[in-house]
Amino acid sequence: MRKIMLALFLIVIITIMGCGNGDNGGNGGKGGKGGKGNNQANNASASAEPSTASAAASEAPSAANASNPQELIVAGPDIAASLDPVQPLTSSYLRLIGAGEALFKVNAEGEVEPELAEGATETDATTWEIKLKEGIRFWSGEPIDADAVIASLERSRKLDVQALPFLDDLRLSKIDDRTIRVQTTREHLPVPLNLSYYQTIIHNAEAKQDSVETMDLSGMYKVVEFVPKQKLVLEANDNYWGEKSGIQRIVFEEIKDEQTRVLSSLSGRSHVVLNVPVTSLAQFGGNPDVELVSAPAANTQTVYLNLRQPQLSDVKVRQALSWGLNREELITLAAEGQGEPVATWLSSNPAYAEARNAVYDKFDRDRAAKLLEEAGWSLGKDGIRYKDGKPLVLRLMTWGGDKALGEALQNQWTQLGVKAEVQHGDYSLIETARESGNWDAVIEAWSTFGDEFALLSGQYSPEGSANYGGYNDERTNELLAELEQASDAKMRHELALRINERVAEQAPVLSLFPRPQITAVSKSLQGLAPHFRQFENVVSAKLAWASN
Amino acid sequence: MQRMFLRKLTGAGITLLCATLILFVLIRLAPGDPVKLHLGPSSDVALDSTEAYDQRVAELRTQLGLDRSIFAQYTTWMKRLLQLDLGTSIHTGRAVGSELADRLPATLALAVAALAIQLALGLVLGTASALKADRLQDNVIRLACVVLASAPAFVIGLFLLSFFAVSLHVYDISNEARPERLWLPAVTLGAMGAPNLIRIIRANLLAELGQPYVLSALSRGLARKLVVRHALRNALLPVVTVAALSFIGLIGGAVVIESIFSWPGIGKYALDSILLKDYPAIQGYALVVIAMVVAIHLLVDVVYLFLDPRIRRGREGDVHA
């Protein structure tokens, strides 16, 4: 008995001893001291003026960095499961963290800028010539020439299904070592835009991209350690061809639980925390060490309706569902006020912000009720609308963080006389329901940034992969055909707006607001700018420690 | 004795086989296509045609053998198992065996530490509660037990994480299994599992203290401390079973705590795999956990034989008869 008690006592003591060693070893040493540094900052700021608090906050990480200078800790809900850029989503993580680069990139204003390319020229309606920058090299020192770029893009086309929308219409050939000819199957395809997506990052196709030792990319940071789905450690690439960041080492960690990620930011351990949930915004209130970077993402929270269901095949019912939405209230209830309402799908794209209030310019419940009456749905004594004795039922399927949004929609539609039901669950349930056709409405948010024709045909052409509800409108199809042929940028813009408006009128989908995108950034860090595609724009040469 | 052990071992093998078969079928009946979940949506820009995407899905499905019948898939898996190969994760492309081996030490360390805390709390507080039955100390301990047993794991976990990491800055929120990060999830799990043990030890000890041999020993002038020690020893036998069951629960069911504390154990691995419908990973995890459960049950039976002479004598009697 005594021996058992002694053994238990020893185990408990050994476990509890960890309590005192919070700042020992590896990253923990940095994190632990970072935490203490920030604690000092908190203490200082408690009695100081805001400006002093800010100064103390910026000093805290420099104290932390004294033990392990230049290490930046980024926490996200997911990191790569593989190092190979052609594996699903790997290239987005590699770009986010500064390891991977494409030929072009998109700045925060939505303009396409050269990255590995020096520039591109459209020589005729179906041909582009891309000139590569001089002296660019992979981590291994191998030159990034026309052959290497073509081999990389061909590998992505062959192995990465997510690269298909950007590469499928392109045929690449070499003009000389620094010039590539791109021929397109469609006229006036915006090739630089296509080659700016993370799915097209340039990697050495000759190298085995399956280990830290053999992978070969071109970014300013090299991967030095990798634990799948756990962490990615990177160090500055000393031979980088371009402008370098002052930060020497980056640790990119996967912290799946969103509350834990928030606490990691508040504790001072993580300098950058991605995908902060809107429900946690209040926790950051008054914290002098962290600031929130919020840029509305260029994707629209959208309710996709199943037009094959009898009650939704009537355009008046769909329009009524849209008129009956108080989008401002939805943003307050489901996104903590983070965002602006958008009544049309394309308008979360900064270039189409003008269409934000098109068609459904205000919340109008009376108009919605009138449309439902016209469609034959009369209000019953129980507050539900009926037609031929059948109630107007709408089953809305939600997943992930959209439960609150689903419930807010349910509340608004119920006031309209719609018997709305919310079914929250795994995305697999939605996929299964869509395959069987047994669904009424689902919430999804696709990107609204990119080539207008690709975007709109993917959503609203009869074969579009996101046309879940079976929308097939003759006028929309005609406009899409015109857009495909349009050569002039202004005309493309005009046509895209007309399609966007036509779709809003027909209401196969109901647009709500851009998905909030919030990043928590330690004030010890400078240079992280808001970007509508923040998930691939975190690490750049502009990042620096505030005290440097 | 040997025959009995052999019988139990055979039973354990059959249990393991049946469990794997049921599990293999059940996870395939759950909605969701592992290949589509692995590939993700066709892209962040929707495609104007899904032909190439569908073709890639079909290719990958064939490559992974998912287009074959469940029976054929099960046979292949069993053949691999016989070669000690748990298969390859769809999502990471790595061997499931090595992924589990990488994470199992973290889970075992957490489970052992949490169990030790549970036992320590159970013994100390359970004994104190019994010895001071219906007095203030007993009531406080019982109230604490109710609170700990009824609070959800994520509430206690997040509260402790916030207090120690954000307010006190003595805990490091990362996702590494370092010894200095073990204490907080272990304390959380240990404290949450302790009420059960406290209540069992209290009830058993109270029952023992009411036995005639205790009263007889006390009336003959034996020291109370010595008598309590003897009574406690007798009260502890059921604790072996409870502790073993608790250990099993800690290994297989610490998913929430591992997720909240970002502790890279097999629980978190299982959760990620389930969300991605990564069949080989889920099967591998379940097989390892079921094997551990069966092994621990077997071990408890053997330990009982040594701890309780009545059982041993009974078995011997059976054999001789």
PDB file of C-alpha atoms in Angstrom, chain A residues 1-2 4-5 7-9 11-12 14-32 34-36 38-39 42 79 81-82 87-89 158-166 168-169 186 197-199 225 227-231 251-257 259-270 287 426-429 431-432 435 446-451 453-455 457-459 461 463-466 533 535, chain B residues 30-57 59-61 90-94 99 102-103 109-110 112-121 123-124 127 154 157-187 229 232-233 236 256 259-265 268-269 271-272 274-277 307:
ATOM      1  CA  MET A   1       0.000   0.000   0.000  1.00  0.00           C
ATOM      2  CA  ARG A   2       2.753   2.386   1.008  1.00  0.00           C
ATOM      3  CA  ILE A   4       1.557   2.280  -4.331  1.00  0.00           C
ATOM      4  CA  MET A   5       0.970   5.593  -2.613  1.00  0.00           C
ATOM      5  CA  ALA A   7       4.519   5.682  -6.781  1.00  0.00           C
ATOM      6  CA  LEU A   8       1.338   7.722  -7.243  1.00  0.00           C
ATOM      7  CA  PHE A   9       2.835  10.614  -5.331  1.00  0.00           C
ATOM      8  CA  ILE A  11       3.921  10.538 -10.772  1.00  0.00           C
ATOM      9  CA  VAL A  12       1.733  13.395  -9.588  1.00  0.00           C
ATOM     10  CA  ILE A  14       6.534  14.795 -11.852  1.00  0.00           C
ATOM     11  CA  THR A  15       3.393  15.868 -13.725  1.00  0.00           C
ATOM     12  CA  ILE A  16       2.843  18.968 -11.635  1.00  0.00           C
ATOM     13  CA  MET A  17       6.530  19.913 -11.876  1.00  0.00           C
ATOM     14  CA  GLY A  18       5.882  20.776 -15.507  1.00  0.00           C
ATOM     15  CA  CYS A  19       4.008  23.787 -14.142  1.00  0.00           C
ATOM     16  CA  GLY A  20       7.238  25.488 -13.214  1.00  0.00           C
ATOM     17  CA  ASN A  21       9.028  24.723 -16.465  1.00  0.00           C
ATOM     18  CA  GLY A  22       6.781  26.593 -18.839  1.00  0.00           C
ATOM     19  CA  ASP A  23       9.608  28.510 -20.421  1.00  0.00           C
ATOM     20  CA  ASN A  24      12.108  25.752 -21.046  1.00  0.00           C
ATOM     21  CA  GLY A  25      13.120  24.226 -24.278  1.00  0.00           C
ATOM     22  CA  GLY A  26      12.603  24.852 -27.952  1.00  0.00           C
ATOM     23  CA  ASN A  27       9.723  26.944 -29.012  1.00  0.00           C
ATOM     24  CA  GLY A  28       8.281  26.649 -25.580  1.00  0.00           C
ATOM     25  CA  GLY A  29      11.160  28.670 -24.243  1.00  0.00           C
ATOM     26  CA  LYS A  30      10.271  31.420 -26.607  1.00  0.00           C
ATOM     27  CA  GLY A  31       6.592  31.090 -25.990  1.00  0.00           C
ATOM     28  CA  GLY A  32       6.942  30.945 -22.270  1.00  0.00           C
ATOM     29  CA  GLY A  34       6.915  35.696 -24.617  1.00  0.00           C
ATOM     30  CA  GLY A  35       4.085  35.052 -22.279  1.00  0.00           C
ATOM     31  CA  LYS A  36       5.929  36.500 -19.353  1.00  0.00           C
ATOM     32  CA  ASN A  38       3.464  40.178 -22.291  1.00  0.00           C
ATOM     33  CA  ASN A  39       2.450  39.718 -18.703  1.00  0.00           C
ATOM     34  CA  ASN A  42      -0.137  43.942 -19.146  1.00  0.00           C
ATOM     35  CA  ILE A  79      -1.580  23.177 -41.868  1.00  0.00           C
ATOM     36  CA  ALA A  81      -0.634  17.215 -44.500  1.00  0.00           C
ATOM     37  CA  SER A  82       2.066  16.894 -47.138  1.00  0.00           C
ATOM     38  CA  GLN A  87      -1.444  17.797 -52.907  1.00  0.00           C
ATOM     39  CA  PRO A  88      -4.786  19.383 -51.939  1.00  0.00           C
ATOM     40  CA  LEU A  89      -4.354  22.811 -50.304  1.00  0.00           C
ATOM     41  CA  LYS A 158      -1.611  16.708 -64.260  1.00  0.00           C
ATOM     42  CA  LEU A 159      -1.717  16.036 -60.515  1.00  0.00           C
ATOM     43  CA  ASP A 160      -3.620  18.849 -58.819  1.00  0.00           C
ATOM     44  CA  VAL A 161      -7.324  18.785 -59.516  1.00  0.00           C
ATOM     45  CA  GLN A 162      -7.666  22.213 -57.884  1.00  0.00           C
ATOM     46  CA  ALA A 163      -5.335  23.740 -60.469  1.00  0.00           C
ATOM     47  CA  LEU A 164      -7.591  22.709 -63.347  1.00  0.00           C
ATOM     48  CA  PRO A 165      -9.722  25.889 -63.546  1.00  0.00           C
ATOM     49  CA  PHE A 166      -6.564  27.963 -63.968  1.00  0.00           C
ATOM     50  CA  ASP A 168      -6.866  23.723 -68.263  1.00  0.00           C
ATOM     51  CA  ASP A 169      -7.280  26.384 -70.955  1.00  0.00           C
ATOM     52  CA  ARG A 186     -10.583  30.903 -75.102  1.00  0.00           C
ATOM     53  CA  TYR A 197      -3.517  31.510 -57.792  1.00  0.00           C
ATOM     54  CA  TYR A 198      -1.736  29.471 -55.122  1.00  0.00           C
ATOM     55  CA  GLN A 199      -2.523  26.316 -57.107  1.00  0.00           C
ATOM     56  CA  GLU A 225      11.142  20.828 -40.218  1.00  0.00           C
ATOM     57  CA  VAL A 227       5.320  17.285 -38.854  1.00  0.00           C
ATOM     58  CA  PRO A 228       2.170  16.638 -40.924  1.00  0.00           C
ATOM     59  CA  LYS A 229      -0.906  18.361 -39.532  1.00  0.00           C
ATOM     60  CA  GLN A 230       1.150  19.668 -36.618  1.00  0.00           C
ATOM     61  CA  LYS A 231       3.892  22.112 -37.505  1.00  0.00           C
ATOM     62  CA  VAL A 251       6.947  28.277 -36.806  1.00  0.00           C
ATOM     63  CA  PHE A 252       3.556  27.566 -38.371  1.00  0.00           C
ATOM     64  CA  GLU A 253       1.437  25.517 -35.987  1.00  0.00           C
ATOM     65  CA  GLU A 254      -1.901  23.810 -36.388  1.00  0.00           C
ATOM     66  CA  ILE A 255      -4.215  24.601 -33.481  1.00  0.00           C
ATOM     67  CA  LYS A 256      -7.565  23.253 -34.548  1.00  0.00           C
ATOM     68  CA  ASP A 257      -9.759  24.444 -31.694  1.00  0.00           C
ATOM     69  CA  GLN A 259     -10.977  29.015 -28.722  1.00  0.00           C
ATOM     70  CA  THR A 260      -7.517  27.593 -28.048  1.00  0.00           C
ATOM     71  CA  ARG A 261      -6.156  29.639 -30.946  1.00  0.00           C
ATOM     72  CA  VAL A 262      -7.703  32.765 -29.475  1.00  0.00           C
ATOM     73  CA  LEU A 263      -6.151  31.987 -26.074  1.00  0.00           C
ATOM     74  CA  SER A 264      -2.815  31.373 -27.759  1.00  0.00           C
ATOM     75  CA  SER A 265      -2.955  34.909 -29.140  1.00  0.00           C
ATOM     76  CA  LEU A 266      -4.106  36.420 -25.855  1.00  0.00           C
ATOM     77  CA  SER A 267      -1.360  34.593 -23.947  1.00  0.00           C
ATOM     78  CA  GLY A 268       1.265  36.130 -26.225  1.00  0.00           C
ATOM     79  CA  ARG A 269       2.477  32.736 -27.496  1.00  0.00           C
ATOM     80  CA  SER A 270       1.331  33.129 -31.106  1.00  0.00           C
ATOM     81  CA  ASN A 287      -6.026  43.829 -24.860  1.00  0.00           C
ATOM     82  CA  ASP A 426     -21.113  17.631 -41.008  1.00  0.00           C
ATOM     83  CA  TYR A 427     -20.387  18.781 -44.576  1.00  0.00           C
ATOM     84  CA  SER A 428     -20.639  15.130 -45.611  1.00  0.00           C
ATOM     85  CA  LEU A 429     -24.348  15.226 -44.801  1.00  0.00           C
ATOM     86  CA  GLU A 431     -22.848  16.365 -49.927  1.00  0.00           C
ATOM     87  CA  THR A 432     -24.887  13.217 -49.450  1.00  0.00           C
ATOM     88  CA  GLU A 435     -26.211  13.774 -54.380  1.00  0.00           C
ATOM     89  CA  TRP A 446     -17.369  30.481 -52.922  1.00  0.00           C
ATOM     90  CA  SER A 447     -14.657  32.904 -53.985  1.00  0.00           C
ATOM     91  CA  THR A 448     -15.947  35.816 -56.044  1.00  0.00           C
ATOM     92  CA  PHE A 449     -12.515  36.941 -57.161  1.00  0.00           C
ATOM     93  CA  GLY A 450     -11.138  35.823 -60.506  1.00  0.00           C
ATOM     94  CA  ASP A 451     -11.926  35.692 -64.186  1.00  0.00           C
ATOM     95  CA  PHE A 453     -16.529  34.105 -66.988  1.00  0.00           C
ATOM     96  CA  ALA A 454     -14.940  31.274 -64.992  1.00  0.00           C
ATOM     97  CA  LEU A 455     -16.585  32.518 -61.802  1.00  0.00           C
ATOM     98  CA  SER A 457     -20.171  29.947 -65.410  1.00  0.00           C
ATOM     99  CA  GLY A 458     -18.980  27.802 -62.487  1.00  0.00           C
ATOM    100  CA  GLN A 459     -21.931  29.082 -60.483  1.00  0.00           C
ATOM    101  CA  SER A 461     -24.135  27.686 -66.208  1.00  0.00           C
ATOM    102  CA  GLU A 463     -22.853  22.425 -66.011  1.00  0.00           C
ATOM    103  CA  GLY A 464     -21.274  24.645 -63.319  1.00  0.00           C
ATOM    104  CA  SER A 465     -19.872  22.644 -60.409  1.00  0.00           C
ATOM    105  CA  ALA A 466     -21.432  25.076 -57.901  1.00  0.00           C
ATOM    106  CA  ARG A 533      -7.321  36.698 -49.643  1.00  0.00           C
ATOM    107  CA  PHE A 535      -5.304  32.966 -46.155  1.00  0.00           C
TER     108      PHE A 535
ATOM    109  CA  ALA B  30     -21.477   6.838 -42.578  1.00  0.00           C
ATOM    110  CA  PRO B  31     -22.201   9.600 -45.103  1.00  0.00           C
ATOM    111  CA  GLY B  32     -19.302  11.297 -46.865  1.00  0.00           C
ATOM    112  CA  ASP B  33     -16.848  10.383 -49.566  1.00  0.00           C
ATOM    113  CA  PRO B  34     -13.263  10.187 -48.235  1.00  0.00           C
ATOM    114  CA  VAL B  35     -11.834  10.866 -51.686  1.00  0.00           C
ATOM    115  CA  LYS B  36     -13.868  14.046 -52.217  1.00  0.00           C
ATOM    116  CA  LEU B  37     -13.086  15.206 -48.701  1.00  0.00           C
ATOM    117  CA  HIS B  38      -9.391  14.622 -49.349  1.00  0.00           C
ATOM    118  CA  LEU B  39      -9.392  16.443 -52.674  1.00  0.00           C
ATOM    119  CA  GLY B  40     -11.483  19.232 -51.230  1.00  0.00           C
ATOM    120  CA  PRO B  41     -14.016  21.155 -53.297  1.00  0.00           C
ATOM    121  CA  SER B  42     -13.091  21.257 -56.963  1.00  0.00           C
ATOM    122  CA  SER B  43     -11.280  24.545 -56.336  1.00  0.00           C
ATOM    123  CA  ASP B  44     -11.896  27.900 -54.656  1.00  0.00           C
ATOM    124  CA  VAL B  45     -13.290  28.927 -58.040  1.00  0.00           C
ATOM    125  CA  ALA B  46     -16.102  26.653 -59.198  1.00  0.00           C
ATOM    126  CA  LEU B  47     -15.518  24.716 -62.404  1.00  0.00           C
ATOM    127  CA  ASP B  48     -17.636  25.166 -65.516  1.00  0.00           C
ATOM    128  CA  SER B  49     -17.386  21.404 -65.978  1.00  0.00           C
ATOM    129  CA  THR B  50     -16.808  18.703 -63.387  1.00  0.00           C
ATOM    130  CA  GLU B  51     -15.670  16.055 -65.849  1.00  0.00           C
ATOM    131  CA  ALA B  52     -11.944  16.209 -65.020  1.00  0.00           C
ATOM    132  CA  TYR B  53     -12.665  16.433 -61.313  1.00  0.00           C
ATOM    133  CA  ASP B  54     -14.977  13.427 -61.412  1.00  0.00           C
ATOM    134  CA  GLN B  55     -12.377  11.500 -63.380  1.00  0.00           C
ATOM    135  CA  ARG B  56      -9.699  12.261 -60.770  1.00  0.00           C
ATOM    136  CA  VAL B  57     -12.075  11.196 -57.990  1.00  0.00           C
ATOM    137  CA  GLU B  59      -9.004   7.316 -60.351  1.00  0.00           C
ATOM    138  CA  LEU B  60      -8.160   7.912 -56.720  1.00  0.00           C
ATOM    139  CA  ARG B  61     -11.028   5.717 -55.587  1.00  0.00           C
ATOM    140  CA  ILE B  90      -5.623   8.824 -47.469  1.00  0.00           C
ATOM    141  CA  HIS B  91      -5.029  12.348 -46.252  1.00  0.00           C
ATOM    142  CA  THR B  92      -1.325  12.382 -45.355  1.00  0.00           C
ATOM    143  CA  GLY B  93      -0.104   9.527 -47.533  1.00  0.00           C
ATOM    144  CA  ARG B  94       1.897   8.185 -44.572  1.00  0.00           C
ATOM    145  CA  GLU B  99       1.473   7.994 -37.499  1.00  0.00           C
ATOM    146  CA  ASP B 102       4.321   8.922 -33.299  1.00  0.00           C
ATOM    147  CA  ARG B 103       1.257   9.957 -31.296  1.00  0.00           C
ATOM    148  CA  ALA B 109       1.862   9.890 -21.038  1.00  0.00           C
ATOM    149  CA  LEU B 110      -1.310  11.940 -20.657  1.00  0.00           C
ATOM    150  CA  VAL B 112      -0.847   7.671 -17.054  1.00  0.00           C
ATOM    151  CA  ALA B 113      -0.415  11.128 -15.537  1.00  0.00           C
ATOM    152  CA  ALA B 114      -4.179  11.742 -15.458  1.00  0.00           C
ATOM    153  CA  LEU B 115      -4.824   8.323 -13.932  1.00  0.00           C
ATOM    154  CA  ALA B 116      -2.208   8.953 -11.247  1.00  0.00           C
ATOM    155  CA  ILE B 117      -3.871  12.259 -10.387  1.00  0.00           C
ATOM    156  CA  GLN B 118      -7.271  10.585 -10.403  1.00  0.00           C
ATOM    157  CA  LEU B 119      -6.074   7.833  -8.074  1.00  0.00           C
ATOM    158  CA  ALA B 120      -4.290  10.242  -5.751  1.00  0.00           C
ATOM    159  CA  LEU B 121      -7.375  12.461  -5.514  1.00  0.00           C
ATOM    160  CA  LEU B 123      -7.626   7.875  -2.360  1.00  0.00           C
ATOM    161  CA  VAL B 124      -7.054  11.052  -0.395  1.00  0.00           C
ATOM    162  CA  THR B 127     -10.818   8.322   2.477  1.00  0.00           C
ATOM    163  CA  PHE B 154     -14.442  21.759 -22.794  1.00  0.00           C
ATOM    164  CA  GLY B 157     -10.414  22.737 -20.082  1.00  0.00           C
ATOM    165  CA  LEU B 158     -10.904  26.215 -21.531  1.00  0.00           C
ATOM    166  CA  PHE B 159     -11.285  27.769 -18.086  1.00  0.00           C
ATOM    167  CA  LEU B 160      -8.010  26.251 -16.863  1.00  0.00           C
ATOM    168  CA  LEU B 161      -6.258  27.093 -20.122  1.00  0.00           C
ATOM    169  CA  SER B 162      -7.395  30.685 -19.918  1.00  0.00           C
ATOM    170  CA  PHE B 163      -6.406  30.978 -16.259  1.00  0.00           C
ATOM    171  CA  PHE B 164      -2.953  29.397 -16.470  1.00  0.00           C
ATOM    172  CA  ALA B 165      -1.945  30.510 -19.990  1.00  0.00           C
ATOM    173  CA  VAL B 166      -3.537  33.941 -20.322  1.00  0.00           C
ATOM    174  CA  SER B 167      -3.876  35.218 -16.758  1.00  0.00           C
ATOM    175  CA  LEU B 168      -0.862  33.610 -15.056  1.00  0.00           C
ATOM    176  CA  HIS B 169       1.356  32.998 -18.116  1.00  0.00           C
ATOM    177  CA  VAL B 170       2.628  29.738 -16.682  1.00  0.00           C
ATOM    178  CA  TYR B 171       1.378  27.475 -19.447  1.00  0.00           C
ATOM    179  CA  ASP B 172       2.480  27.418 -23.049  1.00  0.00           C
ATOM    180  CA  ILE B 173      -0.210  27.032 -25.736  1.00  0.00           C
ATOM    181  CA  SER B 174       1.451  25.199 -28.588  1.00  0.00           C
ATOM    182  CA  ASN B 175       0.838  21.819 -30.146  1.00  0.00           C
ATOM    183  CA  GLU B 176       3.883  19.908 -28.988  1.00  0.00           C
ATOM    184  CA  ALA B 177       3.947  16.996 -26.554  1.00  0.00           C
ATOM    185  CA  ARG B 178       6.620  18.389 -24.255  1.00  0.00           C
ATOM    186  CA  PRO B 179       6.827  17.261 -20.594  1.00  0.00           C
ATOM    187  CA  GLU B 180       6.290  20.819 -19.358  1.00  0.00           C
ATOM    188  CA  ARG B 181       3.000  20.956 -21.270  1.00  0.00           C
ATOM    189  CA  LEU B 182       1.649  17.732 -19.764  1.00  0.00           C
ATOM    190  CA  TRP B 183       0.549  18.946 -16.361  1.00  0.00           C
ATOM    191  CA  LEU B 184      -2.468  21.027 -17.283  1.00  0.00           C
ATOM    192  CA  PRO B 185      -4.329  18.516 -19.513  1.00  0.00           C
ATOM    193  CA  ALA B 186      -3.396  15.795 -16.997  1.00  0.00           C
ATOM    194  CA  VAL B 187      -4.774  17.805 -14.073  1.00  0.00           C
ATOM    195  CA  ARG B 229      -5.483   1.037   6.742  1.00  0.00           C
ATOM    196  CA  LEU B 232      -8.998   0.649   3.086  1.00  0.00           C
ATOM    197  CA  ARG B 233      -7.031  -2.239   1.623  1.00  0.00           C
ATOM    198  CA  LEU B 236      -9.724  -0.922  -2.798  1.00  0.00           C
ATOM    199  CA  VAL B 256     -11.904  16.794 -26.339  1.00  0.00           C
ATOM    200  CA  SER B 259      -8.147  19.002 -28.949  1.00  0.00           C
ATOM    201  CA  ILE B 260      -8.511  21.893 -26.474  1.00  0.00           C
ATOM    202  CA  PHE B 261      -4.928  21.626 -25.252  1.00  0.00           C
ATOM    203  CA  SER B 262      -3.646  20.884 -28.768  1.00  0.00           C
ATOM    204  CA  TRP B 263      -2.006  17.792 -27.323  1.00  0.00           C
ATOM    205  CA  PRO B 264      -0.848  15.717 -30.317  1.00  0.00           C
ATOM    206  CA  GLY B 265      -2.116  12.349 -29.172  1.00  0.00           C
ATOM    207  CA  LYS B 268      -6.816  14.362 -31.799  1.00  0.00           C
ATOM    208  CA  TYR B 269      -5.571  12.193 -34.672  1.00  0.00           C
ATOM    209  CA  LEU B 271     -10.947  13.308 -34.509  1.00  0.00           C
ATOM    210  CA  ASP B 272      -9.152  14.745 -37.554  1.00  0.00           C
ATOM    211  CA  ILE B 274     -13.121  11.042 -38.604  1.00  0.00           C
ATOM    212  CA  LEU B 275     -13.832  14.522 -39.957  1.00  0.00           C
ATOM    213  CA  LEU B 276     -11.966  13.607 -43.140  1.00  0.00           C
ATOM    214  CA  LYS B 277     -13.420  10.080 -43.314  1.00  0.00           C
ATOM    215  CA  LEU B 307      -5.038  -9.560  -5.440  1.00  0.00           C
TER     216      LEU B 307
END
